[in-house]
Structure formats: C-alpha cells, structure tokens
Amino acid sequence: MALELIKGNTAVAEAAMRAGLVSYFGYPITPQTELLEHLSARMPELGRAFVQAESELGAINMVYGAACTGLRTMTSSSSPGVSLMQEGISYISGTELPAVIVDVVRGGPGLGNIAPSQADYTQIVHGGGHGEYHLIVLAPASVQEAVDLTGMAFDLAEKYRMVVCLLLDGFLGQMMEPVVMPDFQPVRTTPPEWAVGSPDSKERVVLTSINIDPPNQEQFNVKMMTRWEEVEKNEVRYKGYYLDDAEYVVIGYGTAGRIALTAVRAAREQGHKIGLLRPISLSPFPTRAVDELADRVKGFLVVEMSNGQMLDDVVSIAARRVPVDFYGRMGGMVPYPDEIANAIIEMIQGEHDVNADGRAKWLAKMRELVGTGE
Amino acid sequence: MTEADVKVVYKRPIGLTDLVTHYCPGCTHGVAHRLIAEVLEEMGELNNTIGVAPVGCAVFAYNYLDFDFVEAAHGRAPAMATGIKRTLPHKTVFTYQGDGDLASMGMGEIVAAASRGEQITVIFINNTNYGMTGGQMAPTTLPGQKTSSSPLGRDVETQGYPIRTAELLATLDGAAFVARRTLHDARGIRMAKRAIRTAFEVQKQGLGFSMVELLSICPTNWGLNTTNARQWLAEHMLPYYPVGDFKVSTAVSEMKIGGN
Ligand SMILES: Cc1ncc(C[n+]2csc(CCOP(=O)(O)OP(=O)(O)O)c2C)c(N)n1
Ligand code: SF4
Ligand SMILES: [Mg+2]
C-alpha cells in the first residue's frame, strides 16, 4: 500500500469518490474549499455530478433532492455555511434519507475567522435545526482517520437512512499527512426500492417530511428514536489511551484529543497515571465508557477548542461522582500541549471538589490569560 | 344508445388520482394539476417523471398527481430538483411552486437554477398572494391590492413593487423557454396547456431551463366568488402580467414536438 502525502480536505474528497459518491453539491468557504475544488475536477472526470451551488441553502437542498434517489451524495462546508444548512438537515432527517455532510469547523461566532475550532459541537451533535432528530457525528483526529471514517460515513448513512456528519476542524482540513487511500468501491447508480426514480418500487414513491396529523408525527418520531436506540447500541466509537491503570482521564476529540495525547504522554513520563479517552463518534456519544471511568478514576479533564460544548455532556454523565475540570481555547485558537499538561497537573493537585464548576474555574483563568479586550 | 353513439369527450387523466382535492372550490391550482397530468400522459412520461412539491397550498400536490414525488422546503424546490436531475438525468423533473415560494423565499434558488440552464421544468402559480397562510402580501401582489398583511393596499413606497418573474428570468442565458399564461378562461387554459407541453419538451430534448408562469385565482383570499375572481384576474392581473413568450431560445424555436 502506497503512502501519499495529502491535505485533509483533499483526502476526504478523494475518499468520498472512492466510496462511490454519485453527486456532490457545495459552496466555497475556507477552510473547507479544497474539498470542493478537488471534486470539481474529479467528479466530472468520472462522469459523476458536481454542482457549485448558489449558496449553502442551495447546496443542502440539492443534497436533499439527490438523497431522494438513494444514491450516494454529499456536501461540505464550514461553520457559517453549516448554520445555513440546518434547515435542510432537519428536512433530510425528517424524510429519513441518507446523506453525508462534512463540516470543517472554524472560529466563531458570526463571520469569526478561518482558524481551526470545535465550536460547532453543539449545533451538530445536539441539532441546530428544528424538531427531534439525531445525526451520526464522526470526529477524526488525523487525515488517515478522516479518510477511513469517510467511507464509514456513507455506509452508516445508508444503513440507518440518516444524515452522517464528518466533523473536522480547520487544522485537519488544512494539514498534510501521509495516508493510504482506500480502493475504489463499485458505484451504485440505480435508485433503491424506497427511492424516487427506482425501477424496483412496486408503487409510486412519495418522499416528504410532512406529517400533518400530530398523532402521525409523534408515531414517526417514536420510530426515529427507536432507530436511534439501535445506533446508540451499535455505533459508539472511541479510542482509549493508557486507560487501564489511569487515575485521571483527559477527554478530548479530534485535533484537541490529538494534542491532549502529547500532553498525556508527557505527564506519563513524569510518573502521573493519566489516560486519554478520545471519542470518535460524538453522536452517539461514548456514554458508557465515560460512565464506567467515572466510577473508578479520581477526575476528568475535558479539553476542547471551544467554550466547553462537549463538557456539558461529560458533566452530565459524571453526575458529580468525579470532578470535571476543563481546558479550552476558543475563537480559532489551538492549545499547545504545554497548556494541557499544566491543566493536568492542576487537576491532580487540585481540590477534587465534585461540586466545583470546571468551566467557571477555566473562564476565570482565561480572563487572566487573554483578558476580555475591554 | 349504441356503443358507436358514445364518445368520451372528457375524462380524468390517468396521471391524476381519484381523490377530491383540498383546494377551495373554483381554485385554479386544480386546473394546473390537470394540465400537467394531461401533458405528461400525452408525452408518455408519467412513469418517467419526478415532481417536486412546494410549501404553499399545493403542498399536497402529490396526493393528486399520481407519480413519484418529493416535497421541498419552502422556496427550495429548484435546488431539490437540481439534485434529482443531476443524479438521474434521464428523468423528467419539474417543480410546482407558488409566488411566495418561488418569487420571495426561493428567488435565489430559481434564479440560480435558471442561470445554470438546469434541465428542469418549473410550473409557477401566480395568484398574487400567500394562499396557504391566509392571503398575505406576496412579491406579486399588485400596487394598491389589499391583502391580510397589506390591509390598506400595497403601498409601493414602503412595500415595493410587484416582481414580473417571467420577464426577470427571461433575461438569463440559461433559460431556454419562459412563458406566461392565464388560467382564467377556457382559451387561456388551452394556451397554457400548449406552453406546458413546450416546457416539458424543452426538458426532454435537453434544451435548458423552462418555466411557465400561470396566472391563477385565489377566490378565498381575494374575497370574491369564482366568476368575479376570474374577472378580477382579467382586469387587474393581465395588464400588469401580460401573457406571452418571454424567452424562446433559438433551439426551442426550431424544436419539433412529437405527436402534435
Ligand atoms: C421557512 C418557512 N417560512 C414560512 C412558512 C409558512 N408558509 C407556508 S406556505 C407559505 C406561503 C405560500 O404562498 P405561495 O407560495 O404563494 O403559495 P399559494 O399558497 O399561494 O399557492 C408560507 C409563508 C414555511 N412553511 N416555511
Ligand atoms: S387559499 Fe387560494 S390558492 Fe389556496 S386553495 Fe384556496 S383558493 Fe386556492
Ligand atoms: Mg400564491
């Protein structure tokens, strides 16, 4: 297997092609644009559909249409564009359609900046659109993992007829790493039985997210939630590092998780029994793994490139059994391993107060460190 | 009567289900549905068509038009149709949209689809208001026209001017066929059918984007009976929204329509 040096965005684009992508619809936005640019050349080359849409609203609704054919479709964007897509994501979910969305997260809120961030956790994991629905959310920490999860994203989308989001950050999108690309999968070009335009459906097919009678809508939502229970049972993914004898555990995903690993290794070298839990599926969240750790370790440190959006999930699982410290950088700032290593030491030497508010402690520190600019 | 004496002059097209529609009595949404069903039947396209329904009174168009259908978010039908058509280029794909849906919420999507020369057909129902939500002002509401959200009549100084959608889209090079017709009388309906046929033929022959704007009545929200509503359309809408072909590309003008 040949290793190739590829940029994260380009690698995901190529991996999607190899996973049998039939159509792509997108709109330029940094730090995601290479993904769109790669496909603008490659898709037509292989006779597949590529449209640069008029907006992210257009793009997601083109995906909505393409998803109604049941054939592999995808869009990609970055935070402000994904905010615009939320309408369509809700509709696609409400119509039970498979689709893949790549969000290469950047600093915000508002126009923010083009630097790496993880501040889309809440809008992606806890749903930015209206109504009750869930996305499967996969968060890689390297270009190779992004490539591997891209193929899996399409499989999961089809298996559960759901939207799967590949949540990257600007760092992963822009970084070049050596990767092994997967082989080309056969491309399905005939719509499955449930889709529009299928030669196999016995009756005409109508795909809609409307349920005008509330009892029907409620029943549909029960069905969707039952399916989600299945997803929670089958599709939790995470990686544990040094957890066996860990007394304290750092929890971080994606780029933050990767940087945290460097800090954890450094702390290990100093003799501290530290482990790392790196969620790969942010939704479904590795709740059981965190729950079990909360029974046997002395403390958690959540590390994110946001104001602690995953932190809220960890706090609720920990349920005051262990203190949950927090270290985050915001607005496109990326933490150095040293900063996380310091936070680890502070956790170990801290008060171990399970009632302490990890975010408030961190914010007080941030006011010292970076100020408020006022 | 012998069998030879019986001649069927009028029957339900096979593209229409036998449901009673939810449209108000006299509403021309039903007429537009029928014309689409007749045209697609005549073209032998019923089994090859995918419709995109709007948000508006025609939200349940797929209950009456009996072929594959999807339901778009408000205004986004042209984008959704693009996704379908690009994925399944041999299918006939059309959107059915009201004036609030197309000319207000979805103006971005329709302009982009037309300018891309997207190979889809758009049936556009202009009834000068938001029928479904109770007759509020639409981009097509005429100057001075009273609606539930312009109770004193549309004041162009503060509420702007109506949009002539067909004329606007006709300026785009990607648009191959753009026409306006009216559904207020029998002659208008016959002409509307021919334009709808042309529009679908344009798509079938891959000549580009096609749209037919259909002037429609909304007796309920206009507060008029059907007869008066038709008359109101003729008196007030036709002068502002003239019937005509606003874009016929060279390829379309040379197009041959099979079986006609
Ligand atoms: C995002 C969004 N905004 C508003 C609405 C409410 N809404 C439903 S139908 C409609 C107007 C439809 O008017 P038009 O397109 O003219 O269709 P008509 O009913 O007149 O045929 C509106 C505003 C909606 N469904 N979705
Ligand atoms: S409200 Fe108007 S457009 Fe809607 S069905 Fe009734 S008459 Fe037709
Ligand atoms: Mg209307």
Coordinates of N, CA, C and O in Angstrom, one line a residue, chain B residues 172-233:
Chain B
L172 N -32.0 35.7 -18.4 CA -30.9 34.8 -18.1 C -30.6 33.8 -19.3 O -31.5 33.2 -19.8
D173 N -29.4 33.8 -19.6 CA -29.0 33.0 -20.8 C -29.3 31.5 -20.6 O -29.5 30.8 -21.6
G174 N -29.3 31.0 -19.4 CA -29.6 29.6 -19.2 C -31.0 29.2 -19.4 O -31.4 28.0 -19.6
A175 N -31.9 30.2 -19.4 CA -33.4 29.9 -19.6 C -33.6 29.8 -21.1 O -33.4 30.6 -21.9
A176 N -34.2 28.6 -21.4 CA -34.5 28.3 -22.8 C -35.9 28.7 -23.2 O -36.1 29.2 -24.3
F177 N -36.8 28.5 -22.3 CA -38.2 28.8 -22.6 C -38.9 29.3 -21.4 O -38.9 28.7 -20.3
V178 N -39.4 30.6 -21.5 CA -40.1 31.2 -20.3 C -41.3 31.9 -20.9 O -41.2 32.7 -21.8
A179 N -42.5 31.5 -20.4 CA -43.7 32.0 -20.9 C -44.7 32.3 -19.7 O -44.5 31.8 -18.6
R180 N -45.6 33.2 -20.0 CA -46.7 33.4 -19.0 C -48.0 33.1 -19.7 O -48.3 33.5 -20.9
R181 N -48.9 32.4 -19.0 CA -50.2 32.1 -19.5 C -51.2 32.4 -18.4 O -50.8 32.6 -17.2
T182 N -52.5 32.3 -18.7 CA -53.5 32.6 -17.7 C -54.5 31.4 -17.6 O -54.8 30.7 -18.6
L183 N -55.0 31.2 -16.5 CA -56.0 30.1 -16.3 C -57.4 30.6 -16.1 O -58.3 29.9 -15.6
H184 N -57.7 31.9 -16.4 CA -58.9 32.4 -16.0 C -60.1 32.1 -17.0 O -61.2 32.4 -16.7
D185 N -59.7 31.7 -18.2 CA -60.8 31.3 -19.1 C -60.3 30.1 -20.0 O -59.2 29.7 -20.0
A186 N -61.3 29.6 -20.8 CA -61.0 28.4 -21.5 C -59.9 28.6 -22.5 O -59.0 27.7 -22.7
R187 N -59.9 29.7 -23.2 CA -58.9 30.0 -24.2 C -57.5 30.0 -23.5 O -56.5 29.4 -24.0
G188 N -57.5 30.7 -22.4 CA -56.2 30.8 -21.7 C -55.7 29.5 -21.2 O -54.5 29.2 -21.3
I189 N -56.6 28.6 -20.8 CA -56.3 27.3 -20.3 C -55.7 26.4 -21.5 O -54.7 25.7 -21.3
R190 N -56.3 26.6 -22.6 CA -55.8 25.8 -23.8 C -54.4 26.3 -24.2 O -53.5 25.5 -24.4
M191 N -54.2 27.6 -24.1 CA -52.9 28.1 -24.4 C -51.9 27.7 -23.3 O -50.7 27.4 -23.6
A192 N -52.4 27.7 -22.1 CA -51.5 27.3 -21.0 C -51.0 25.8 -21.2 O -49.8 25.5 -21.0
K193 N -51.9 25.0 -21.7 CA -51.5 23.6 -21.9 C -50.5 23.5 -22.9 O -49.5 22.7 -22.8
R194 N -50.6 24.2 -24.0 CA -49.6 24.1 -25.1 C -48.2 24.6 -24.5 O -47.2 24.0 -24.8
A195 N -48.3 25.7 -23.7 CA -47.0 26.2 -23.2 C -46.4 25.1 -22.2 O -45.1 24.9 -22.2
I196 N -47.2 24.5 -21.4 CA -46.7 23.4 -20.5 C -46.1 22.3 -21.3 O -45.0 21.8 -21.0
R197 N -46.7 21.9 -22.4 CA -46.2 20.9 -23.3 C -44.8 21.3 -23.8 O -43.9 20.5 -23.8
T198 N -44.8 22.5 -24.3 CA -43.5 23.0 -24.8 C -42.4 23.0 -23.8 O -41.3 22.5 -24.0
A199 N -42.8 23.4 -22.6 CA -41.8 23.4 -21.5 C -41.2 22.0 -21.2 O -40.0 21.9 -21.0
F200 N -42.1 21.1 -21.1 CA -41.6 19.7 -20.8 C -40.8 19.1 -22.0 O -39.9 18.4 -21.8
E201 N -41.3 19.5 -23.2 CA -40.5 19.1 -24.4 C -39.1 19.6 -24.4 O -38.1 19.0 -24.8
V202 N -39.0 20.9 -24.0 CA -37.6 21.5 -23.9 C -36.7 20.7 -23.0 O -35.6 20.4 -23.3
Q203 N -37.3 20.3 -21.9 CA -36.5 19.4 -20.9 C -36.2 18.1 -21.6 O -35.0 17.6 -21.5
K204 N -37.2 17.5 -22.2 CA -37.0 16.2 -22.8 C -35.9 16.2 -23.8 O -35.1 15.3 -23.9
Q205 N -35.8 17.3 -24.5 CA -34.8 17.4 -25.6 C -33.5 18.1 -25.1 O -32.6 18.3 -25.9
G206 N -33.5 18.3 -23.8 CA -32.2 18.8 -23.2 C -31.8 20.2 -23.6 O -30.6 20.5 -23.8
L207 N -32.8 21.1 -23.8 CA -32.5 22.4 -24.4 C -32.3 23.4 -23.3 O -32.0 24.6 -23.6
G208 N -32.5 23.1 -22.0 CA -32.3 24.0 -21.0 C -33.4 24.2 -20.0 O -34.4 23.4 -20.0
F209 N -33.4 25.3 -19.3 CA -34.4 25.5 -18.2 C -35.7 26.0 -18.9 O -35.7 26.8 -19.8
S210 N -36.8 25.5 -18.4 CA -38.1 26.0 -18.9 C -39.1 26.3 -17.7 O -39.1 25.6 -16.7
M211 N -39.8 27.4 -17.9 CA -40.8 27.8 -16.9 C -42.0 28.3 -17.6 O -42.0 29.1 -18.5
V212 N -43.2 27.9 -17.0 CA -44.4 28.6 -17.4 C -45.1 29.2 -16.2 O -45.3 28.5 -15.2
E213 N -45.3 30.5 -16.2 CA -46.0 31.2 -15.1 C -47.4 31.2 -15.5 O -47.8 31.5 -16.6
L214 N -48.2 30.8 -14.5 CA -49.7 30.6 -14.7 C -50.4 31.6 -13.8 O -50.3 31.5 -12.6
L215 N -51.1 32.6 -14.4 CA -51.9 33.5 -13.6 C -53.1 32.7 -13.1 O -53.8 32.1 -13.8
S216 N -53.3 32.8 -11.8 CA -54.3 31.9 -11.1 C -55.2 32.8 -10.2 O -54.8 33.8 -9.8
I217 N -56.3 32.2 -9.9 CA -57.2 32.9 -9.0 C -57.1 32.2 -7.6 O -56.9 31.1 -7.4
C218 N -57.4 33.1 -6.6 CA -57.5 32.6 -5.2 C -58.8 33.2 -4.6 O -58.7 34.2 -3.9
P219 N -59.9 32.7 -5.0 CA -61.2 33.3 -4.6 C -61.3 33.5 -3.1 O -61.8 34.5 -2.7
T220 N -60.8 32.5 -2.4 CA -61.0 32.6 -0.9 C -60.3 33.8 -0.3 O -60.9 34.6 0.4
N221 N -59.0 34.0 -0.7 CA -58.3 35.1 0.0 C -58.6 36.4 -0.7 O -58.4 37.5 -0.2
W222 N -59.0 36.4 -2.0 CA -59.4 37.6 -2.7 C -60.8 38.1 -2.2 O -61.2 39.2 -2.5
G223 N -61.5 37.2 -1.5 CA -62.9 37.5 -1.1 C -63.9 37.7 -2.2 O -64.8 38.5 -2.1
L224 N -63.7 36.9 -3.3 CA -64.5 37.0 -4.4 C -65.1 35.6 -4.8 O -64.4 34.6 -4.5
N225 N -66.2 35.6 -5.4 CA -66.7 34.3 -5.9 C -65.9 34.0 -7.2 O -65.1 34.8 -7.7
T226 N -66.0 32.8 -7.6 CA -65.1 32.3 -8.7 C -65.3 33.2 -10.0 O -64.3 33.5 -10.6
T227 N -66.5 33.5 -10.3 CA -66.7 34.3 -11.5 C -66.0 35.7 -11.4 O -65.3 36.1 -12.3
N228 N -66.3 36.3 -10.2 CA -65.7 37.6 -10.0 C -64.2 37.5 -9.9 O -63.5 38.5 -10.4
A229 N -63.7 36.5 -9.4 CA -62.2 36.3 -9.3 C -61.6 36.2 -10.6 O -60.6 36.8 -10.9
R230 N -62.2 35.4 -11.5 CA -61.7 35.3 -12.9 C -61.7 36.7 -13.6 O -60.8 37.1 -14.3
Q231 N -62.8 37.4 -13.3 CA -62.9 38.7 -13.9 C -61.8 39.7 -13.3 O -61.2 40.5 -14.1
W232 N -61.6 39.6 -12.1 CA -60.6 40.4 -11.4 C -59.2 40.1 -12.0 O -58.4 41.0 -12.3
L233 N -59.0 38.8 -12.2 CA -57.7 38.5 -12.8 C -57.5 39.2 -14.2 O -56.5 39.8 -14.5

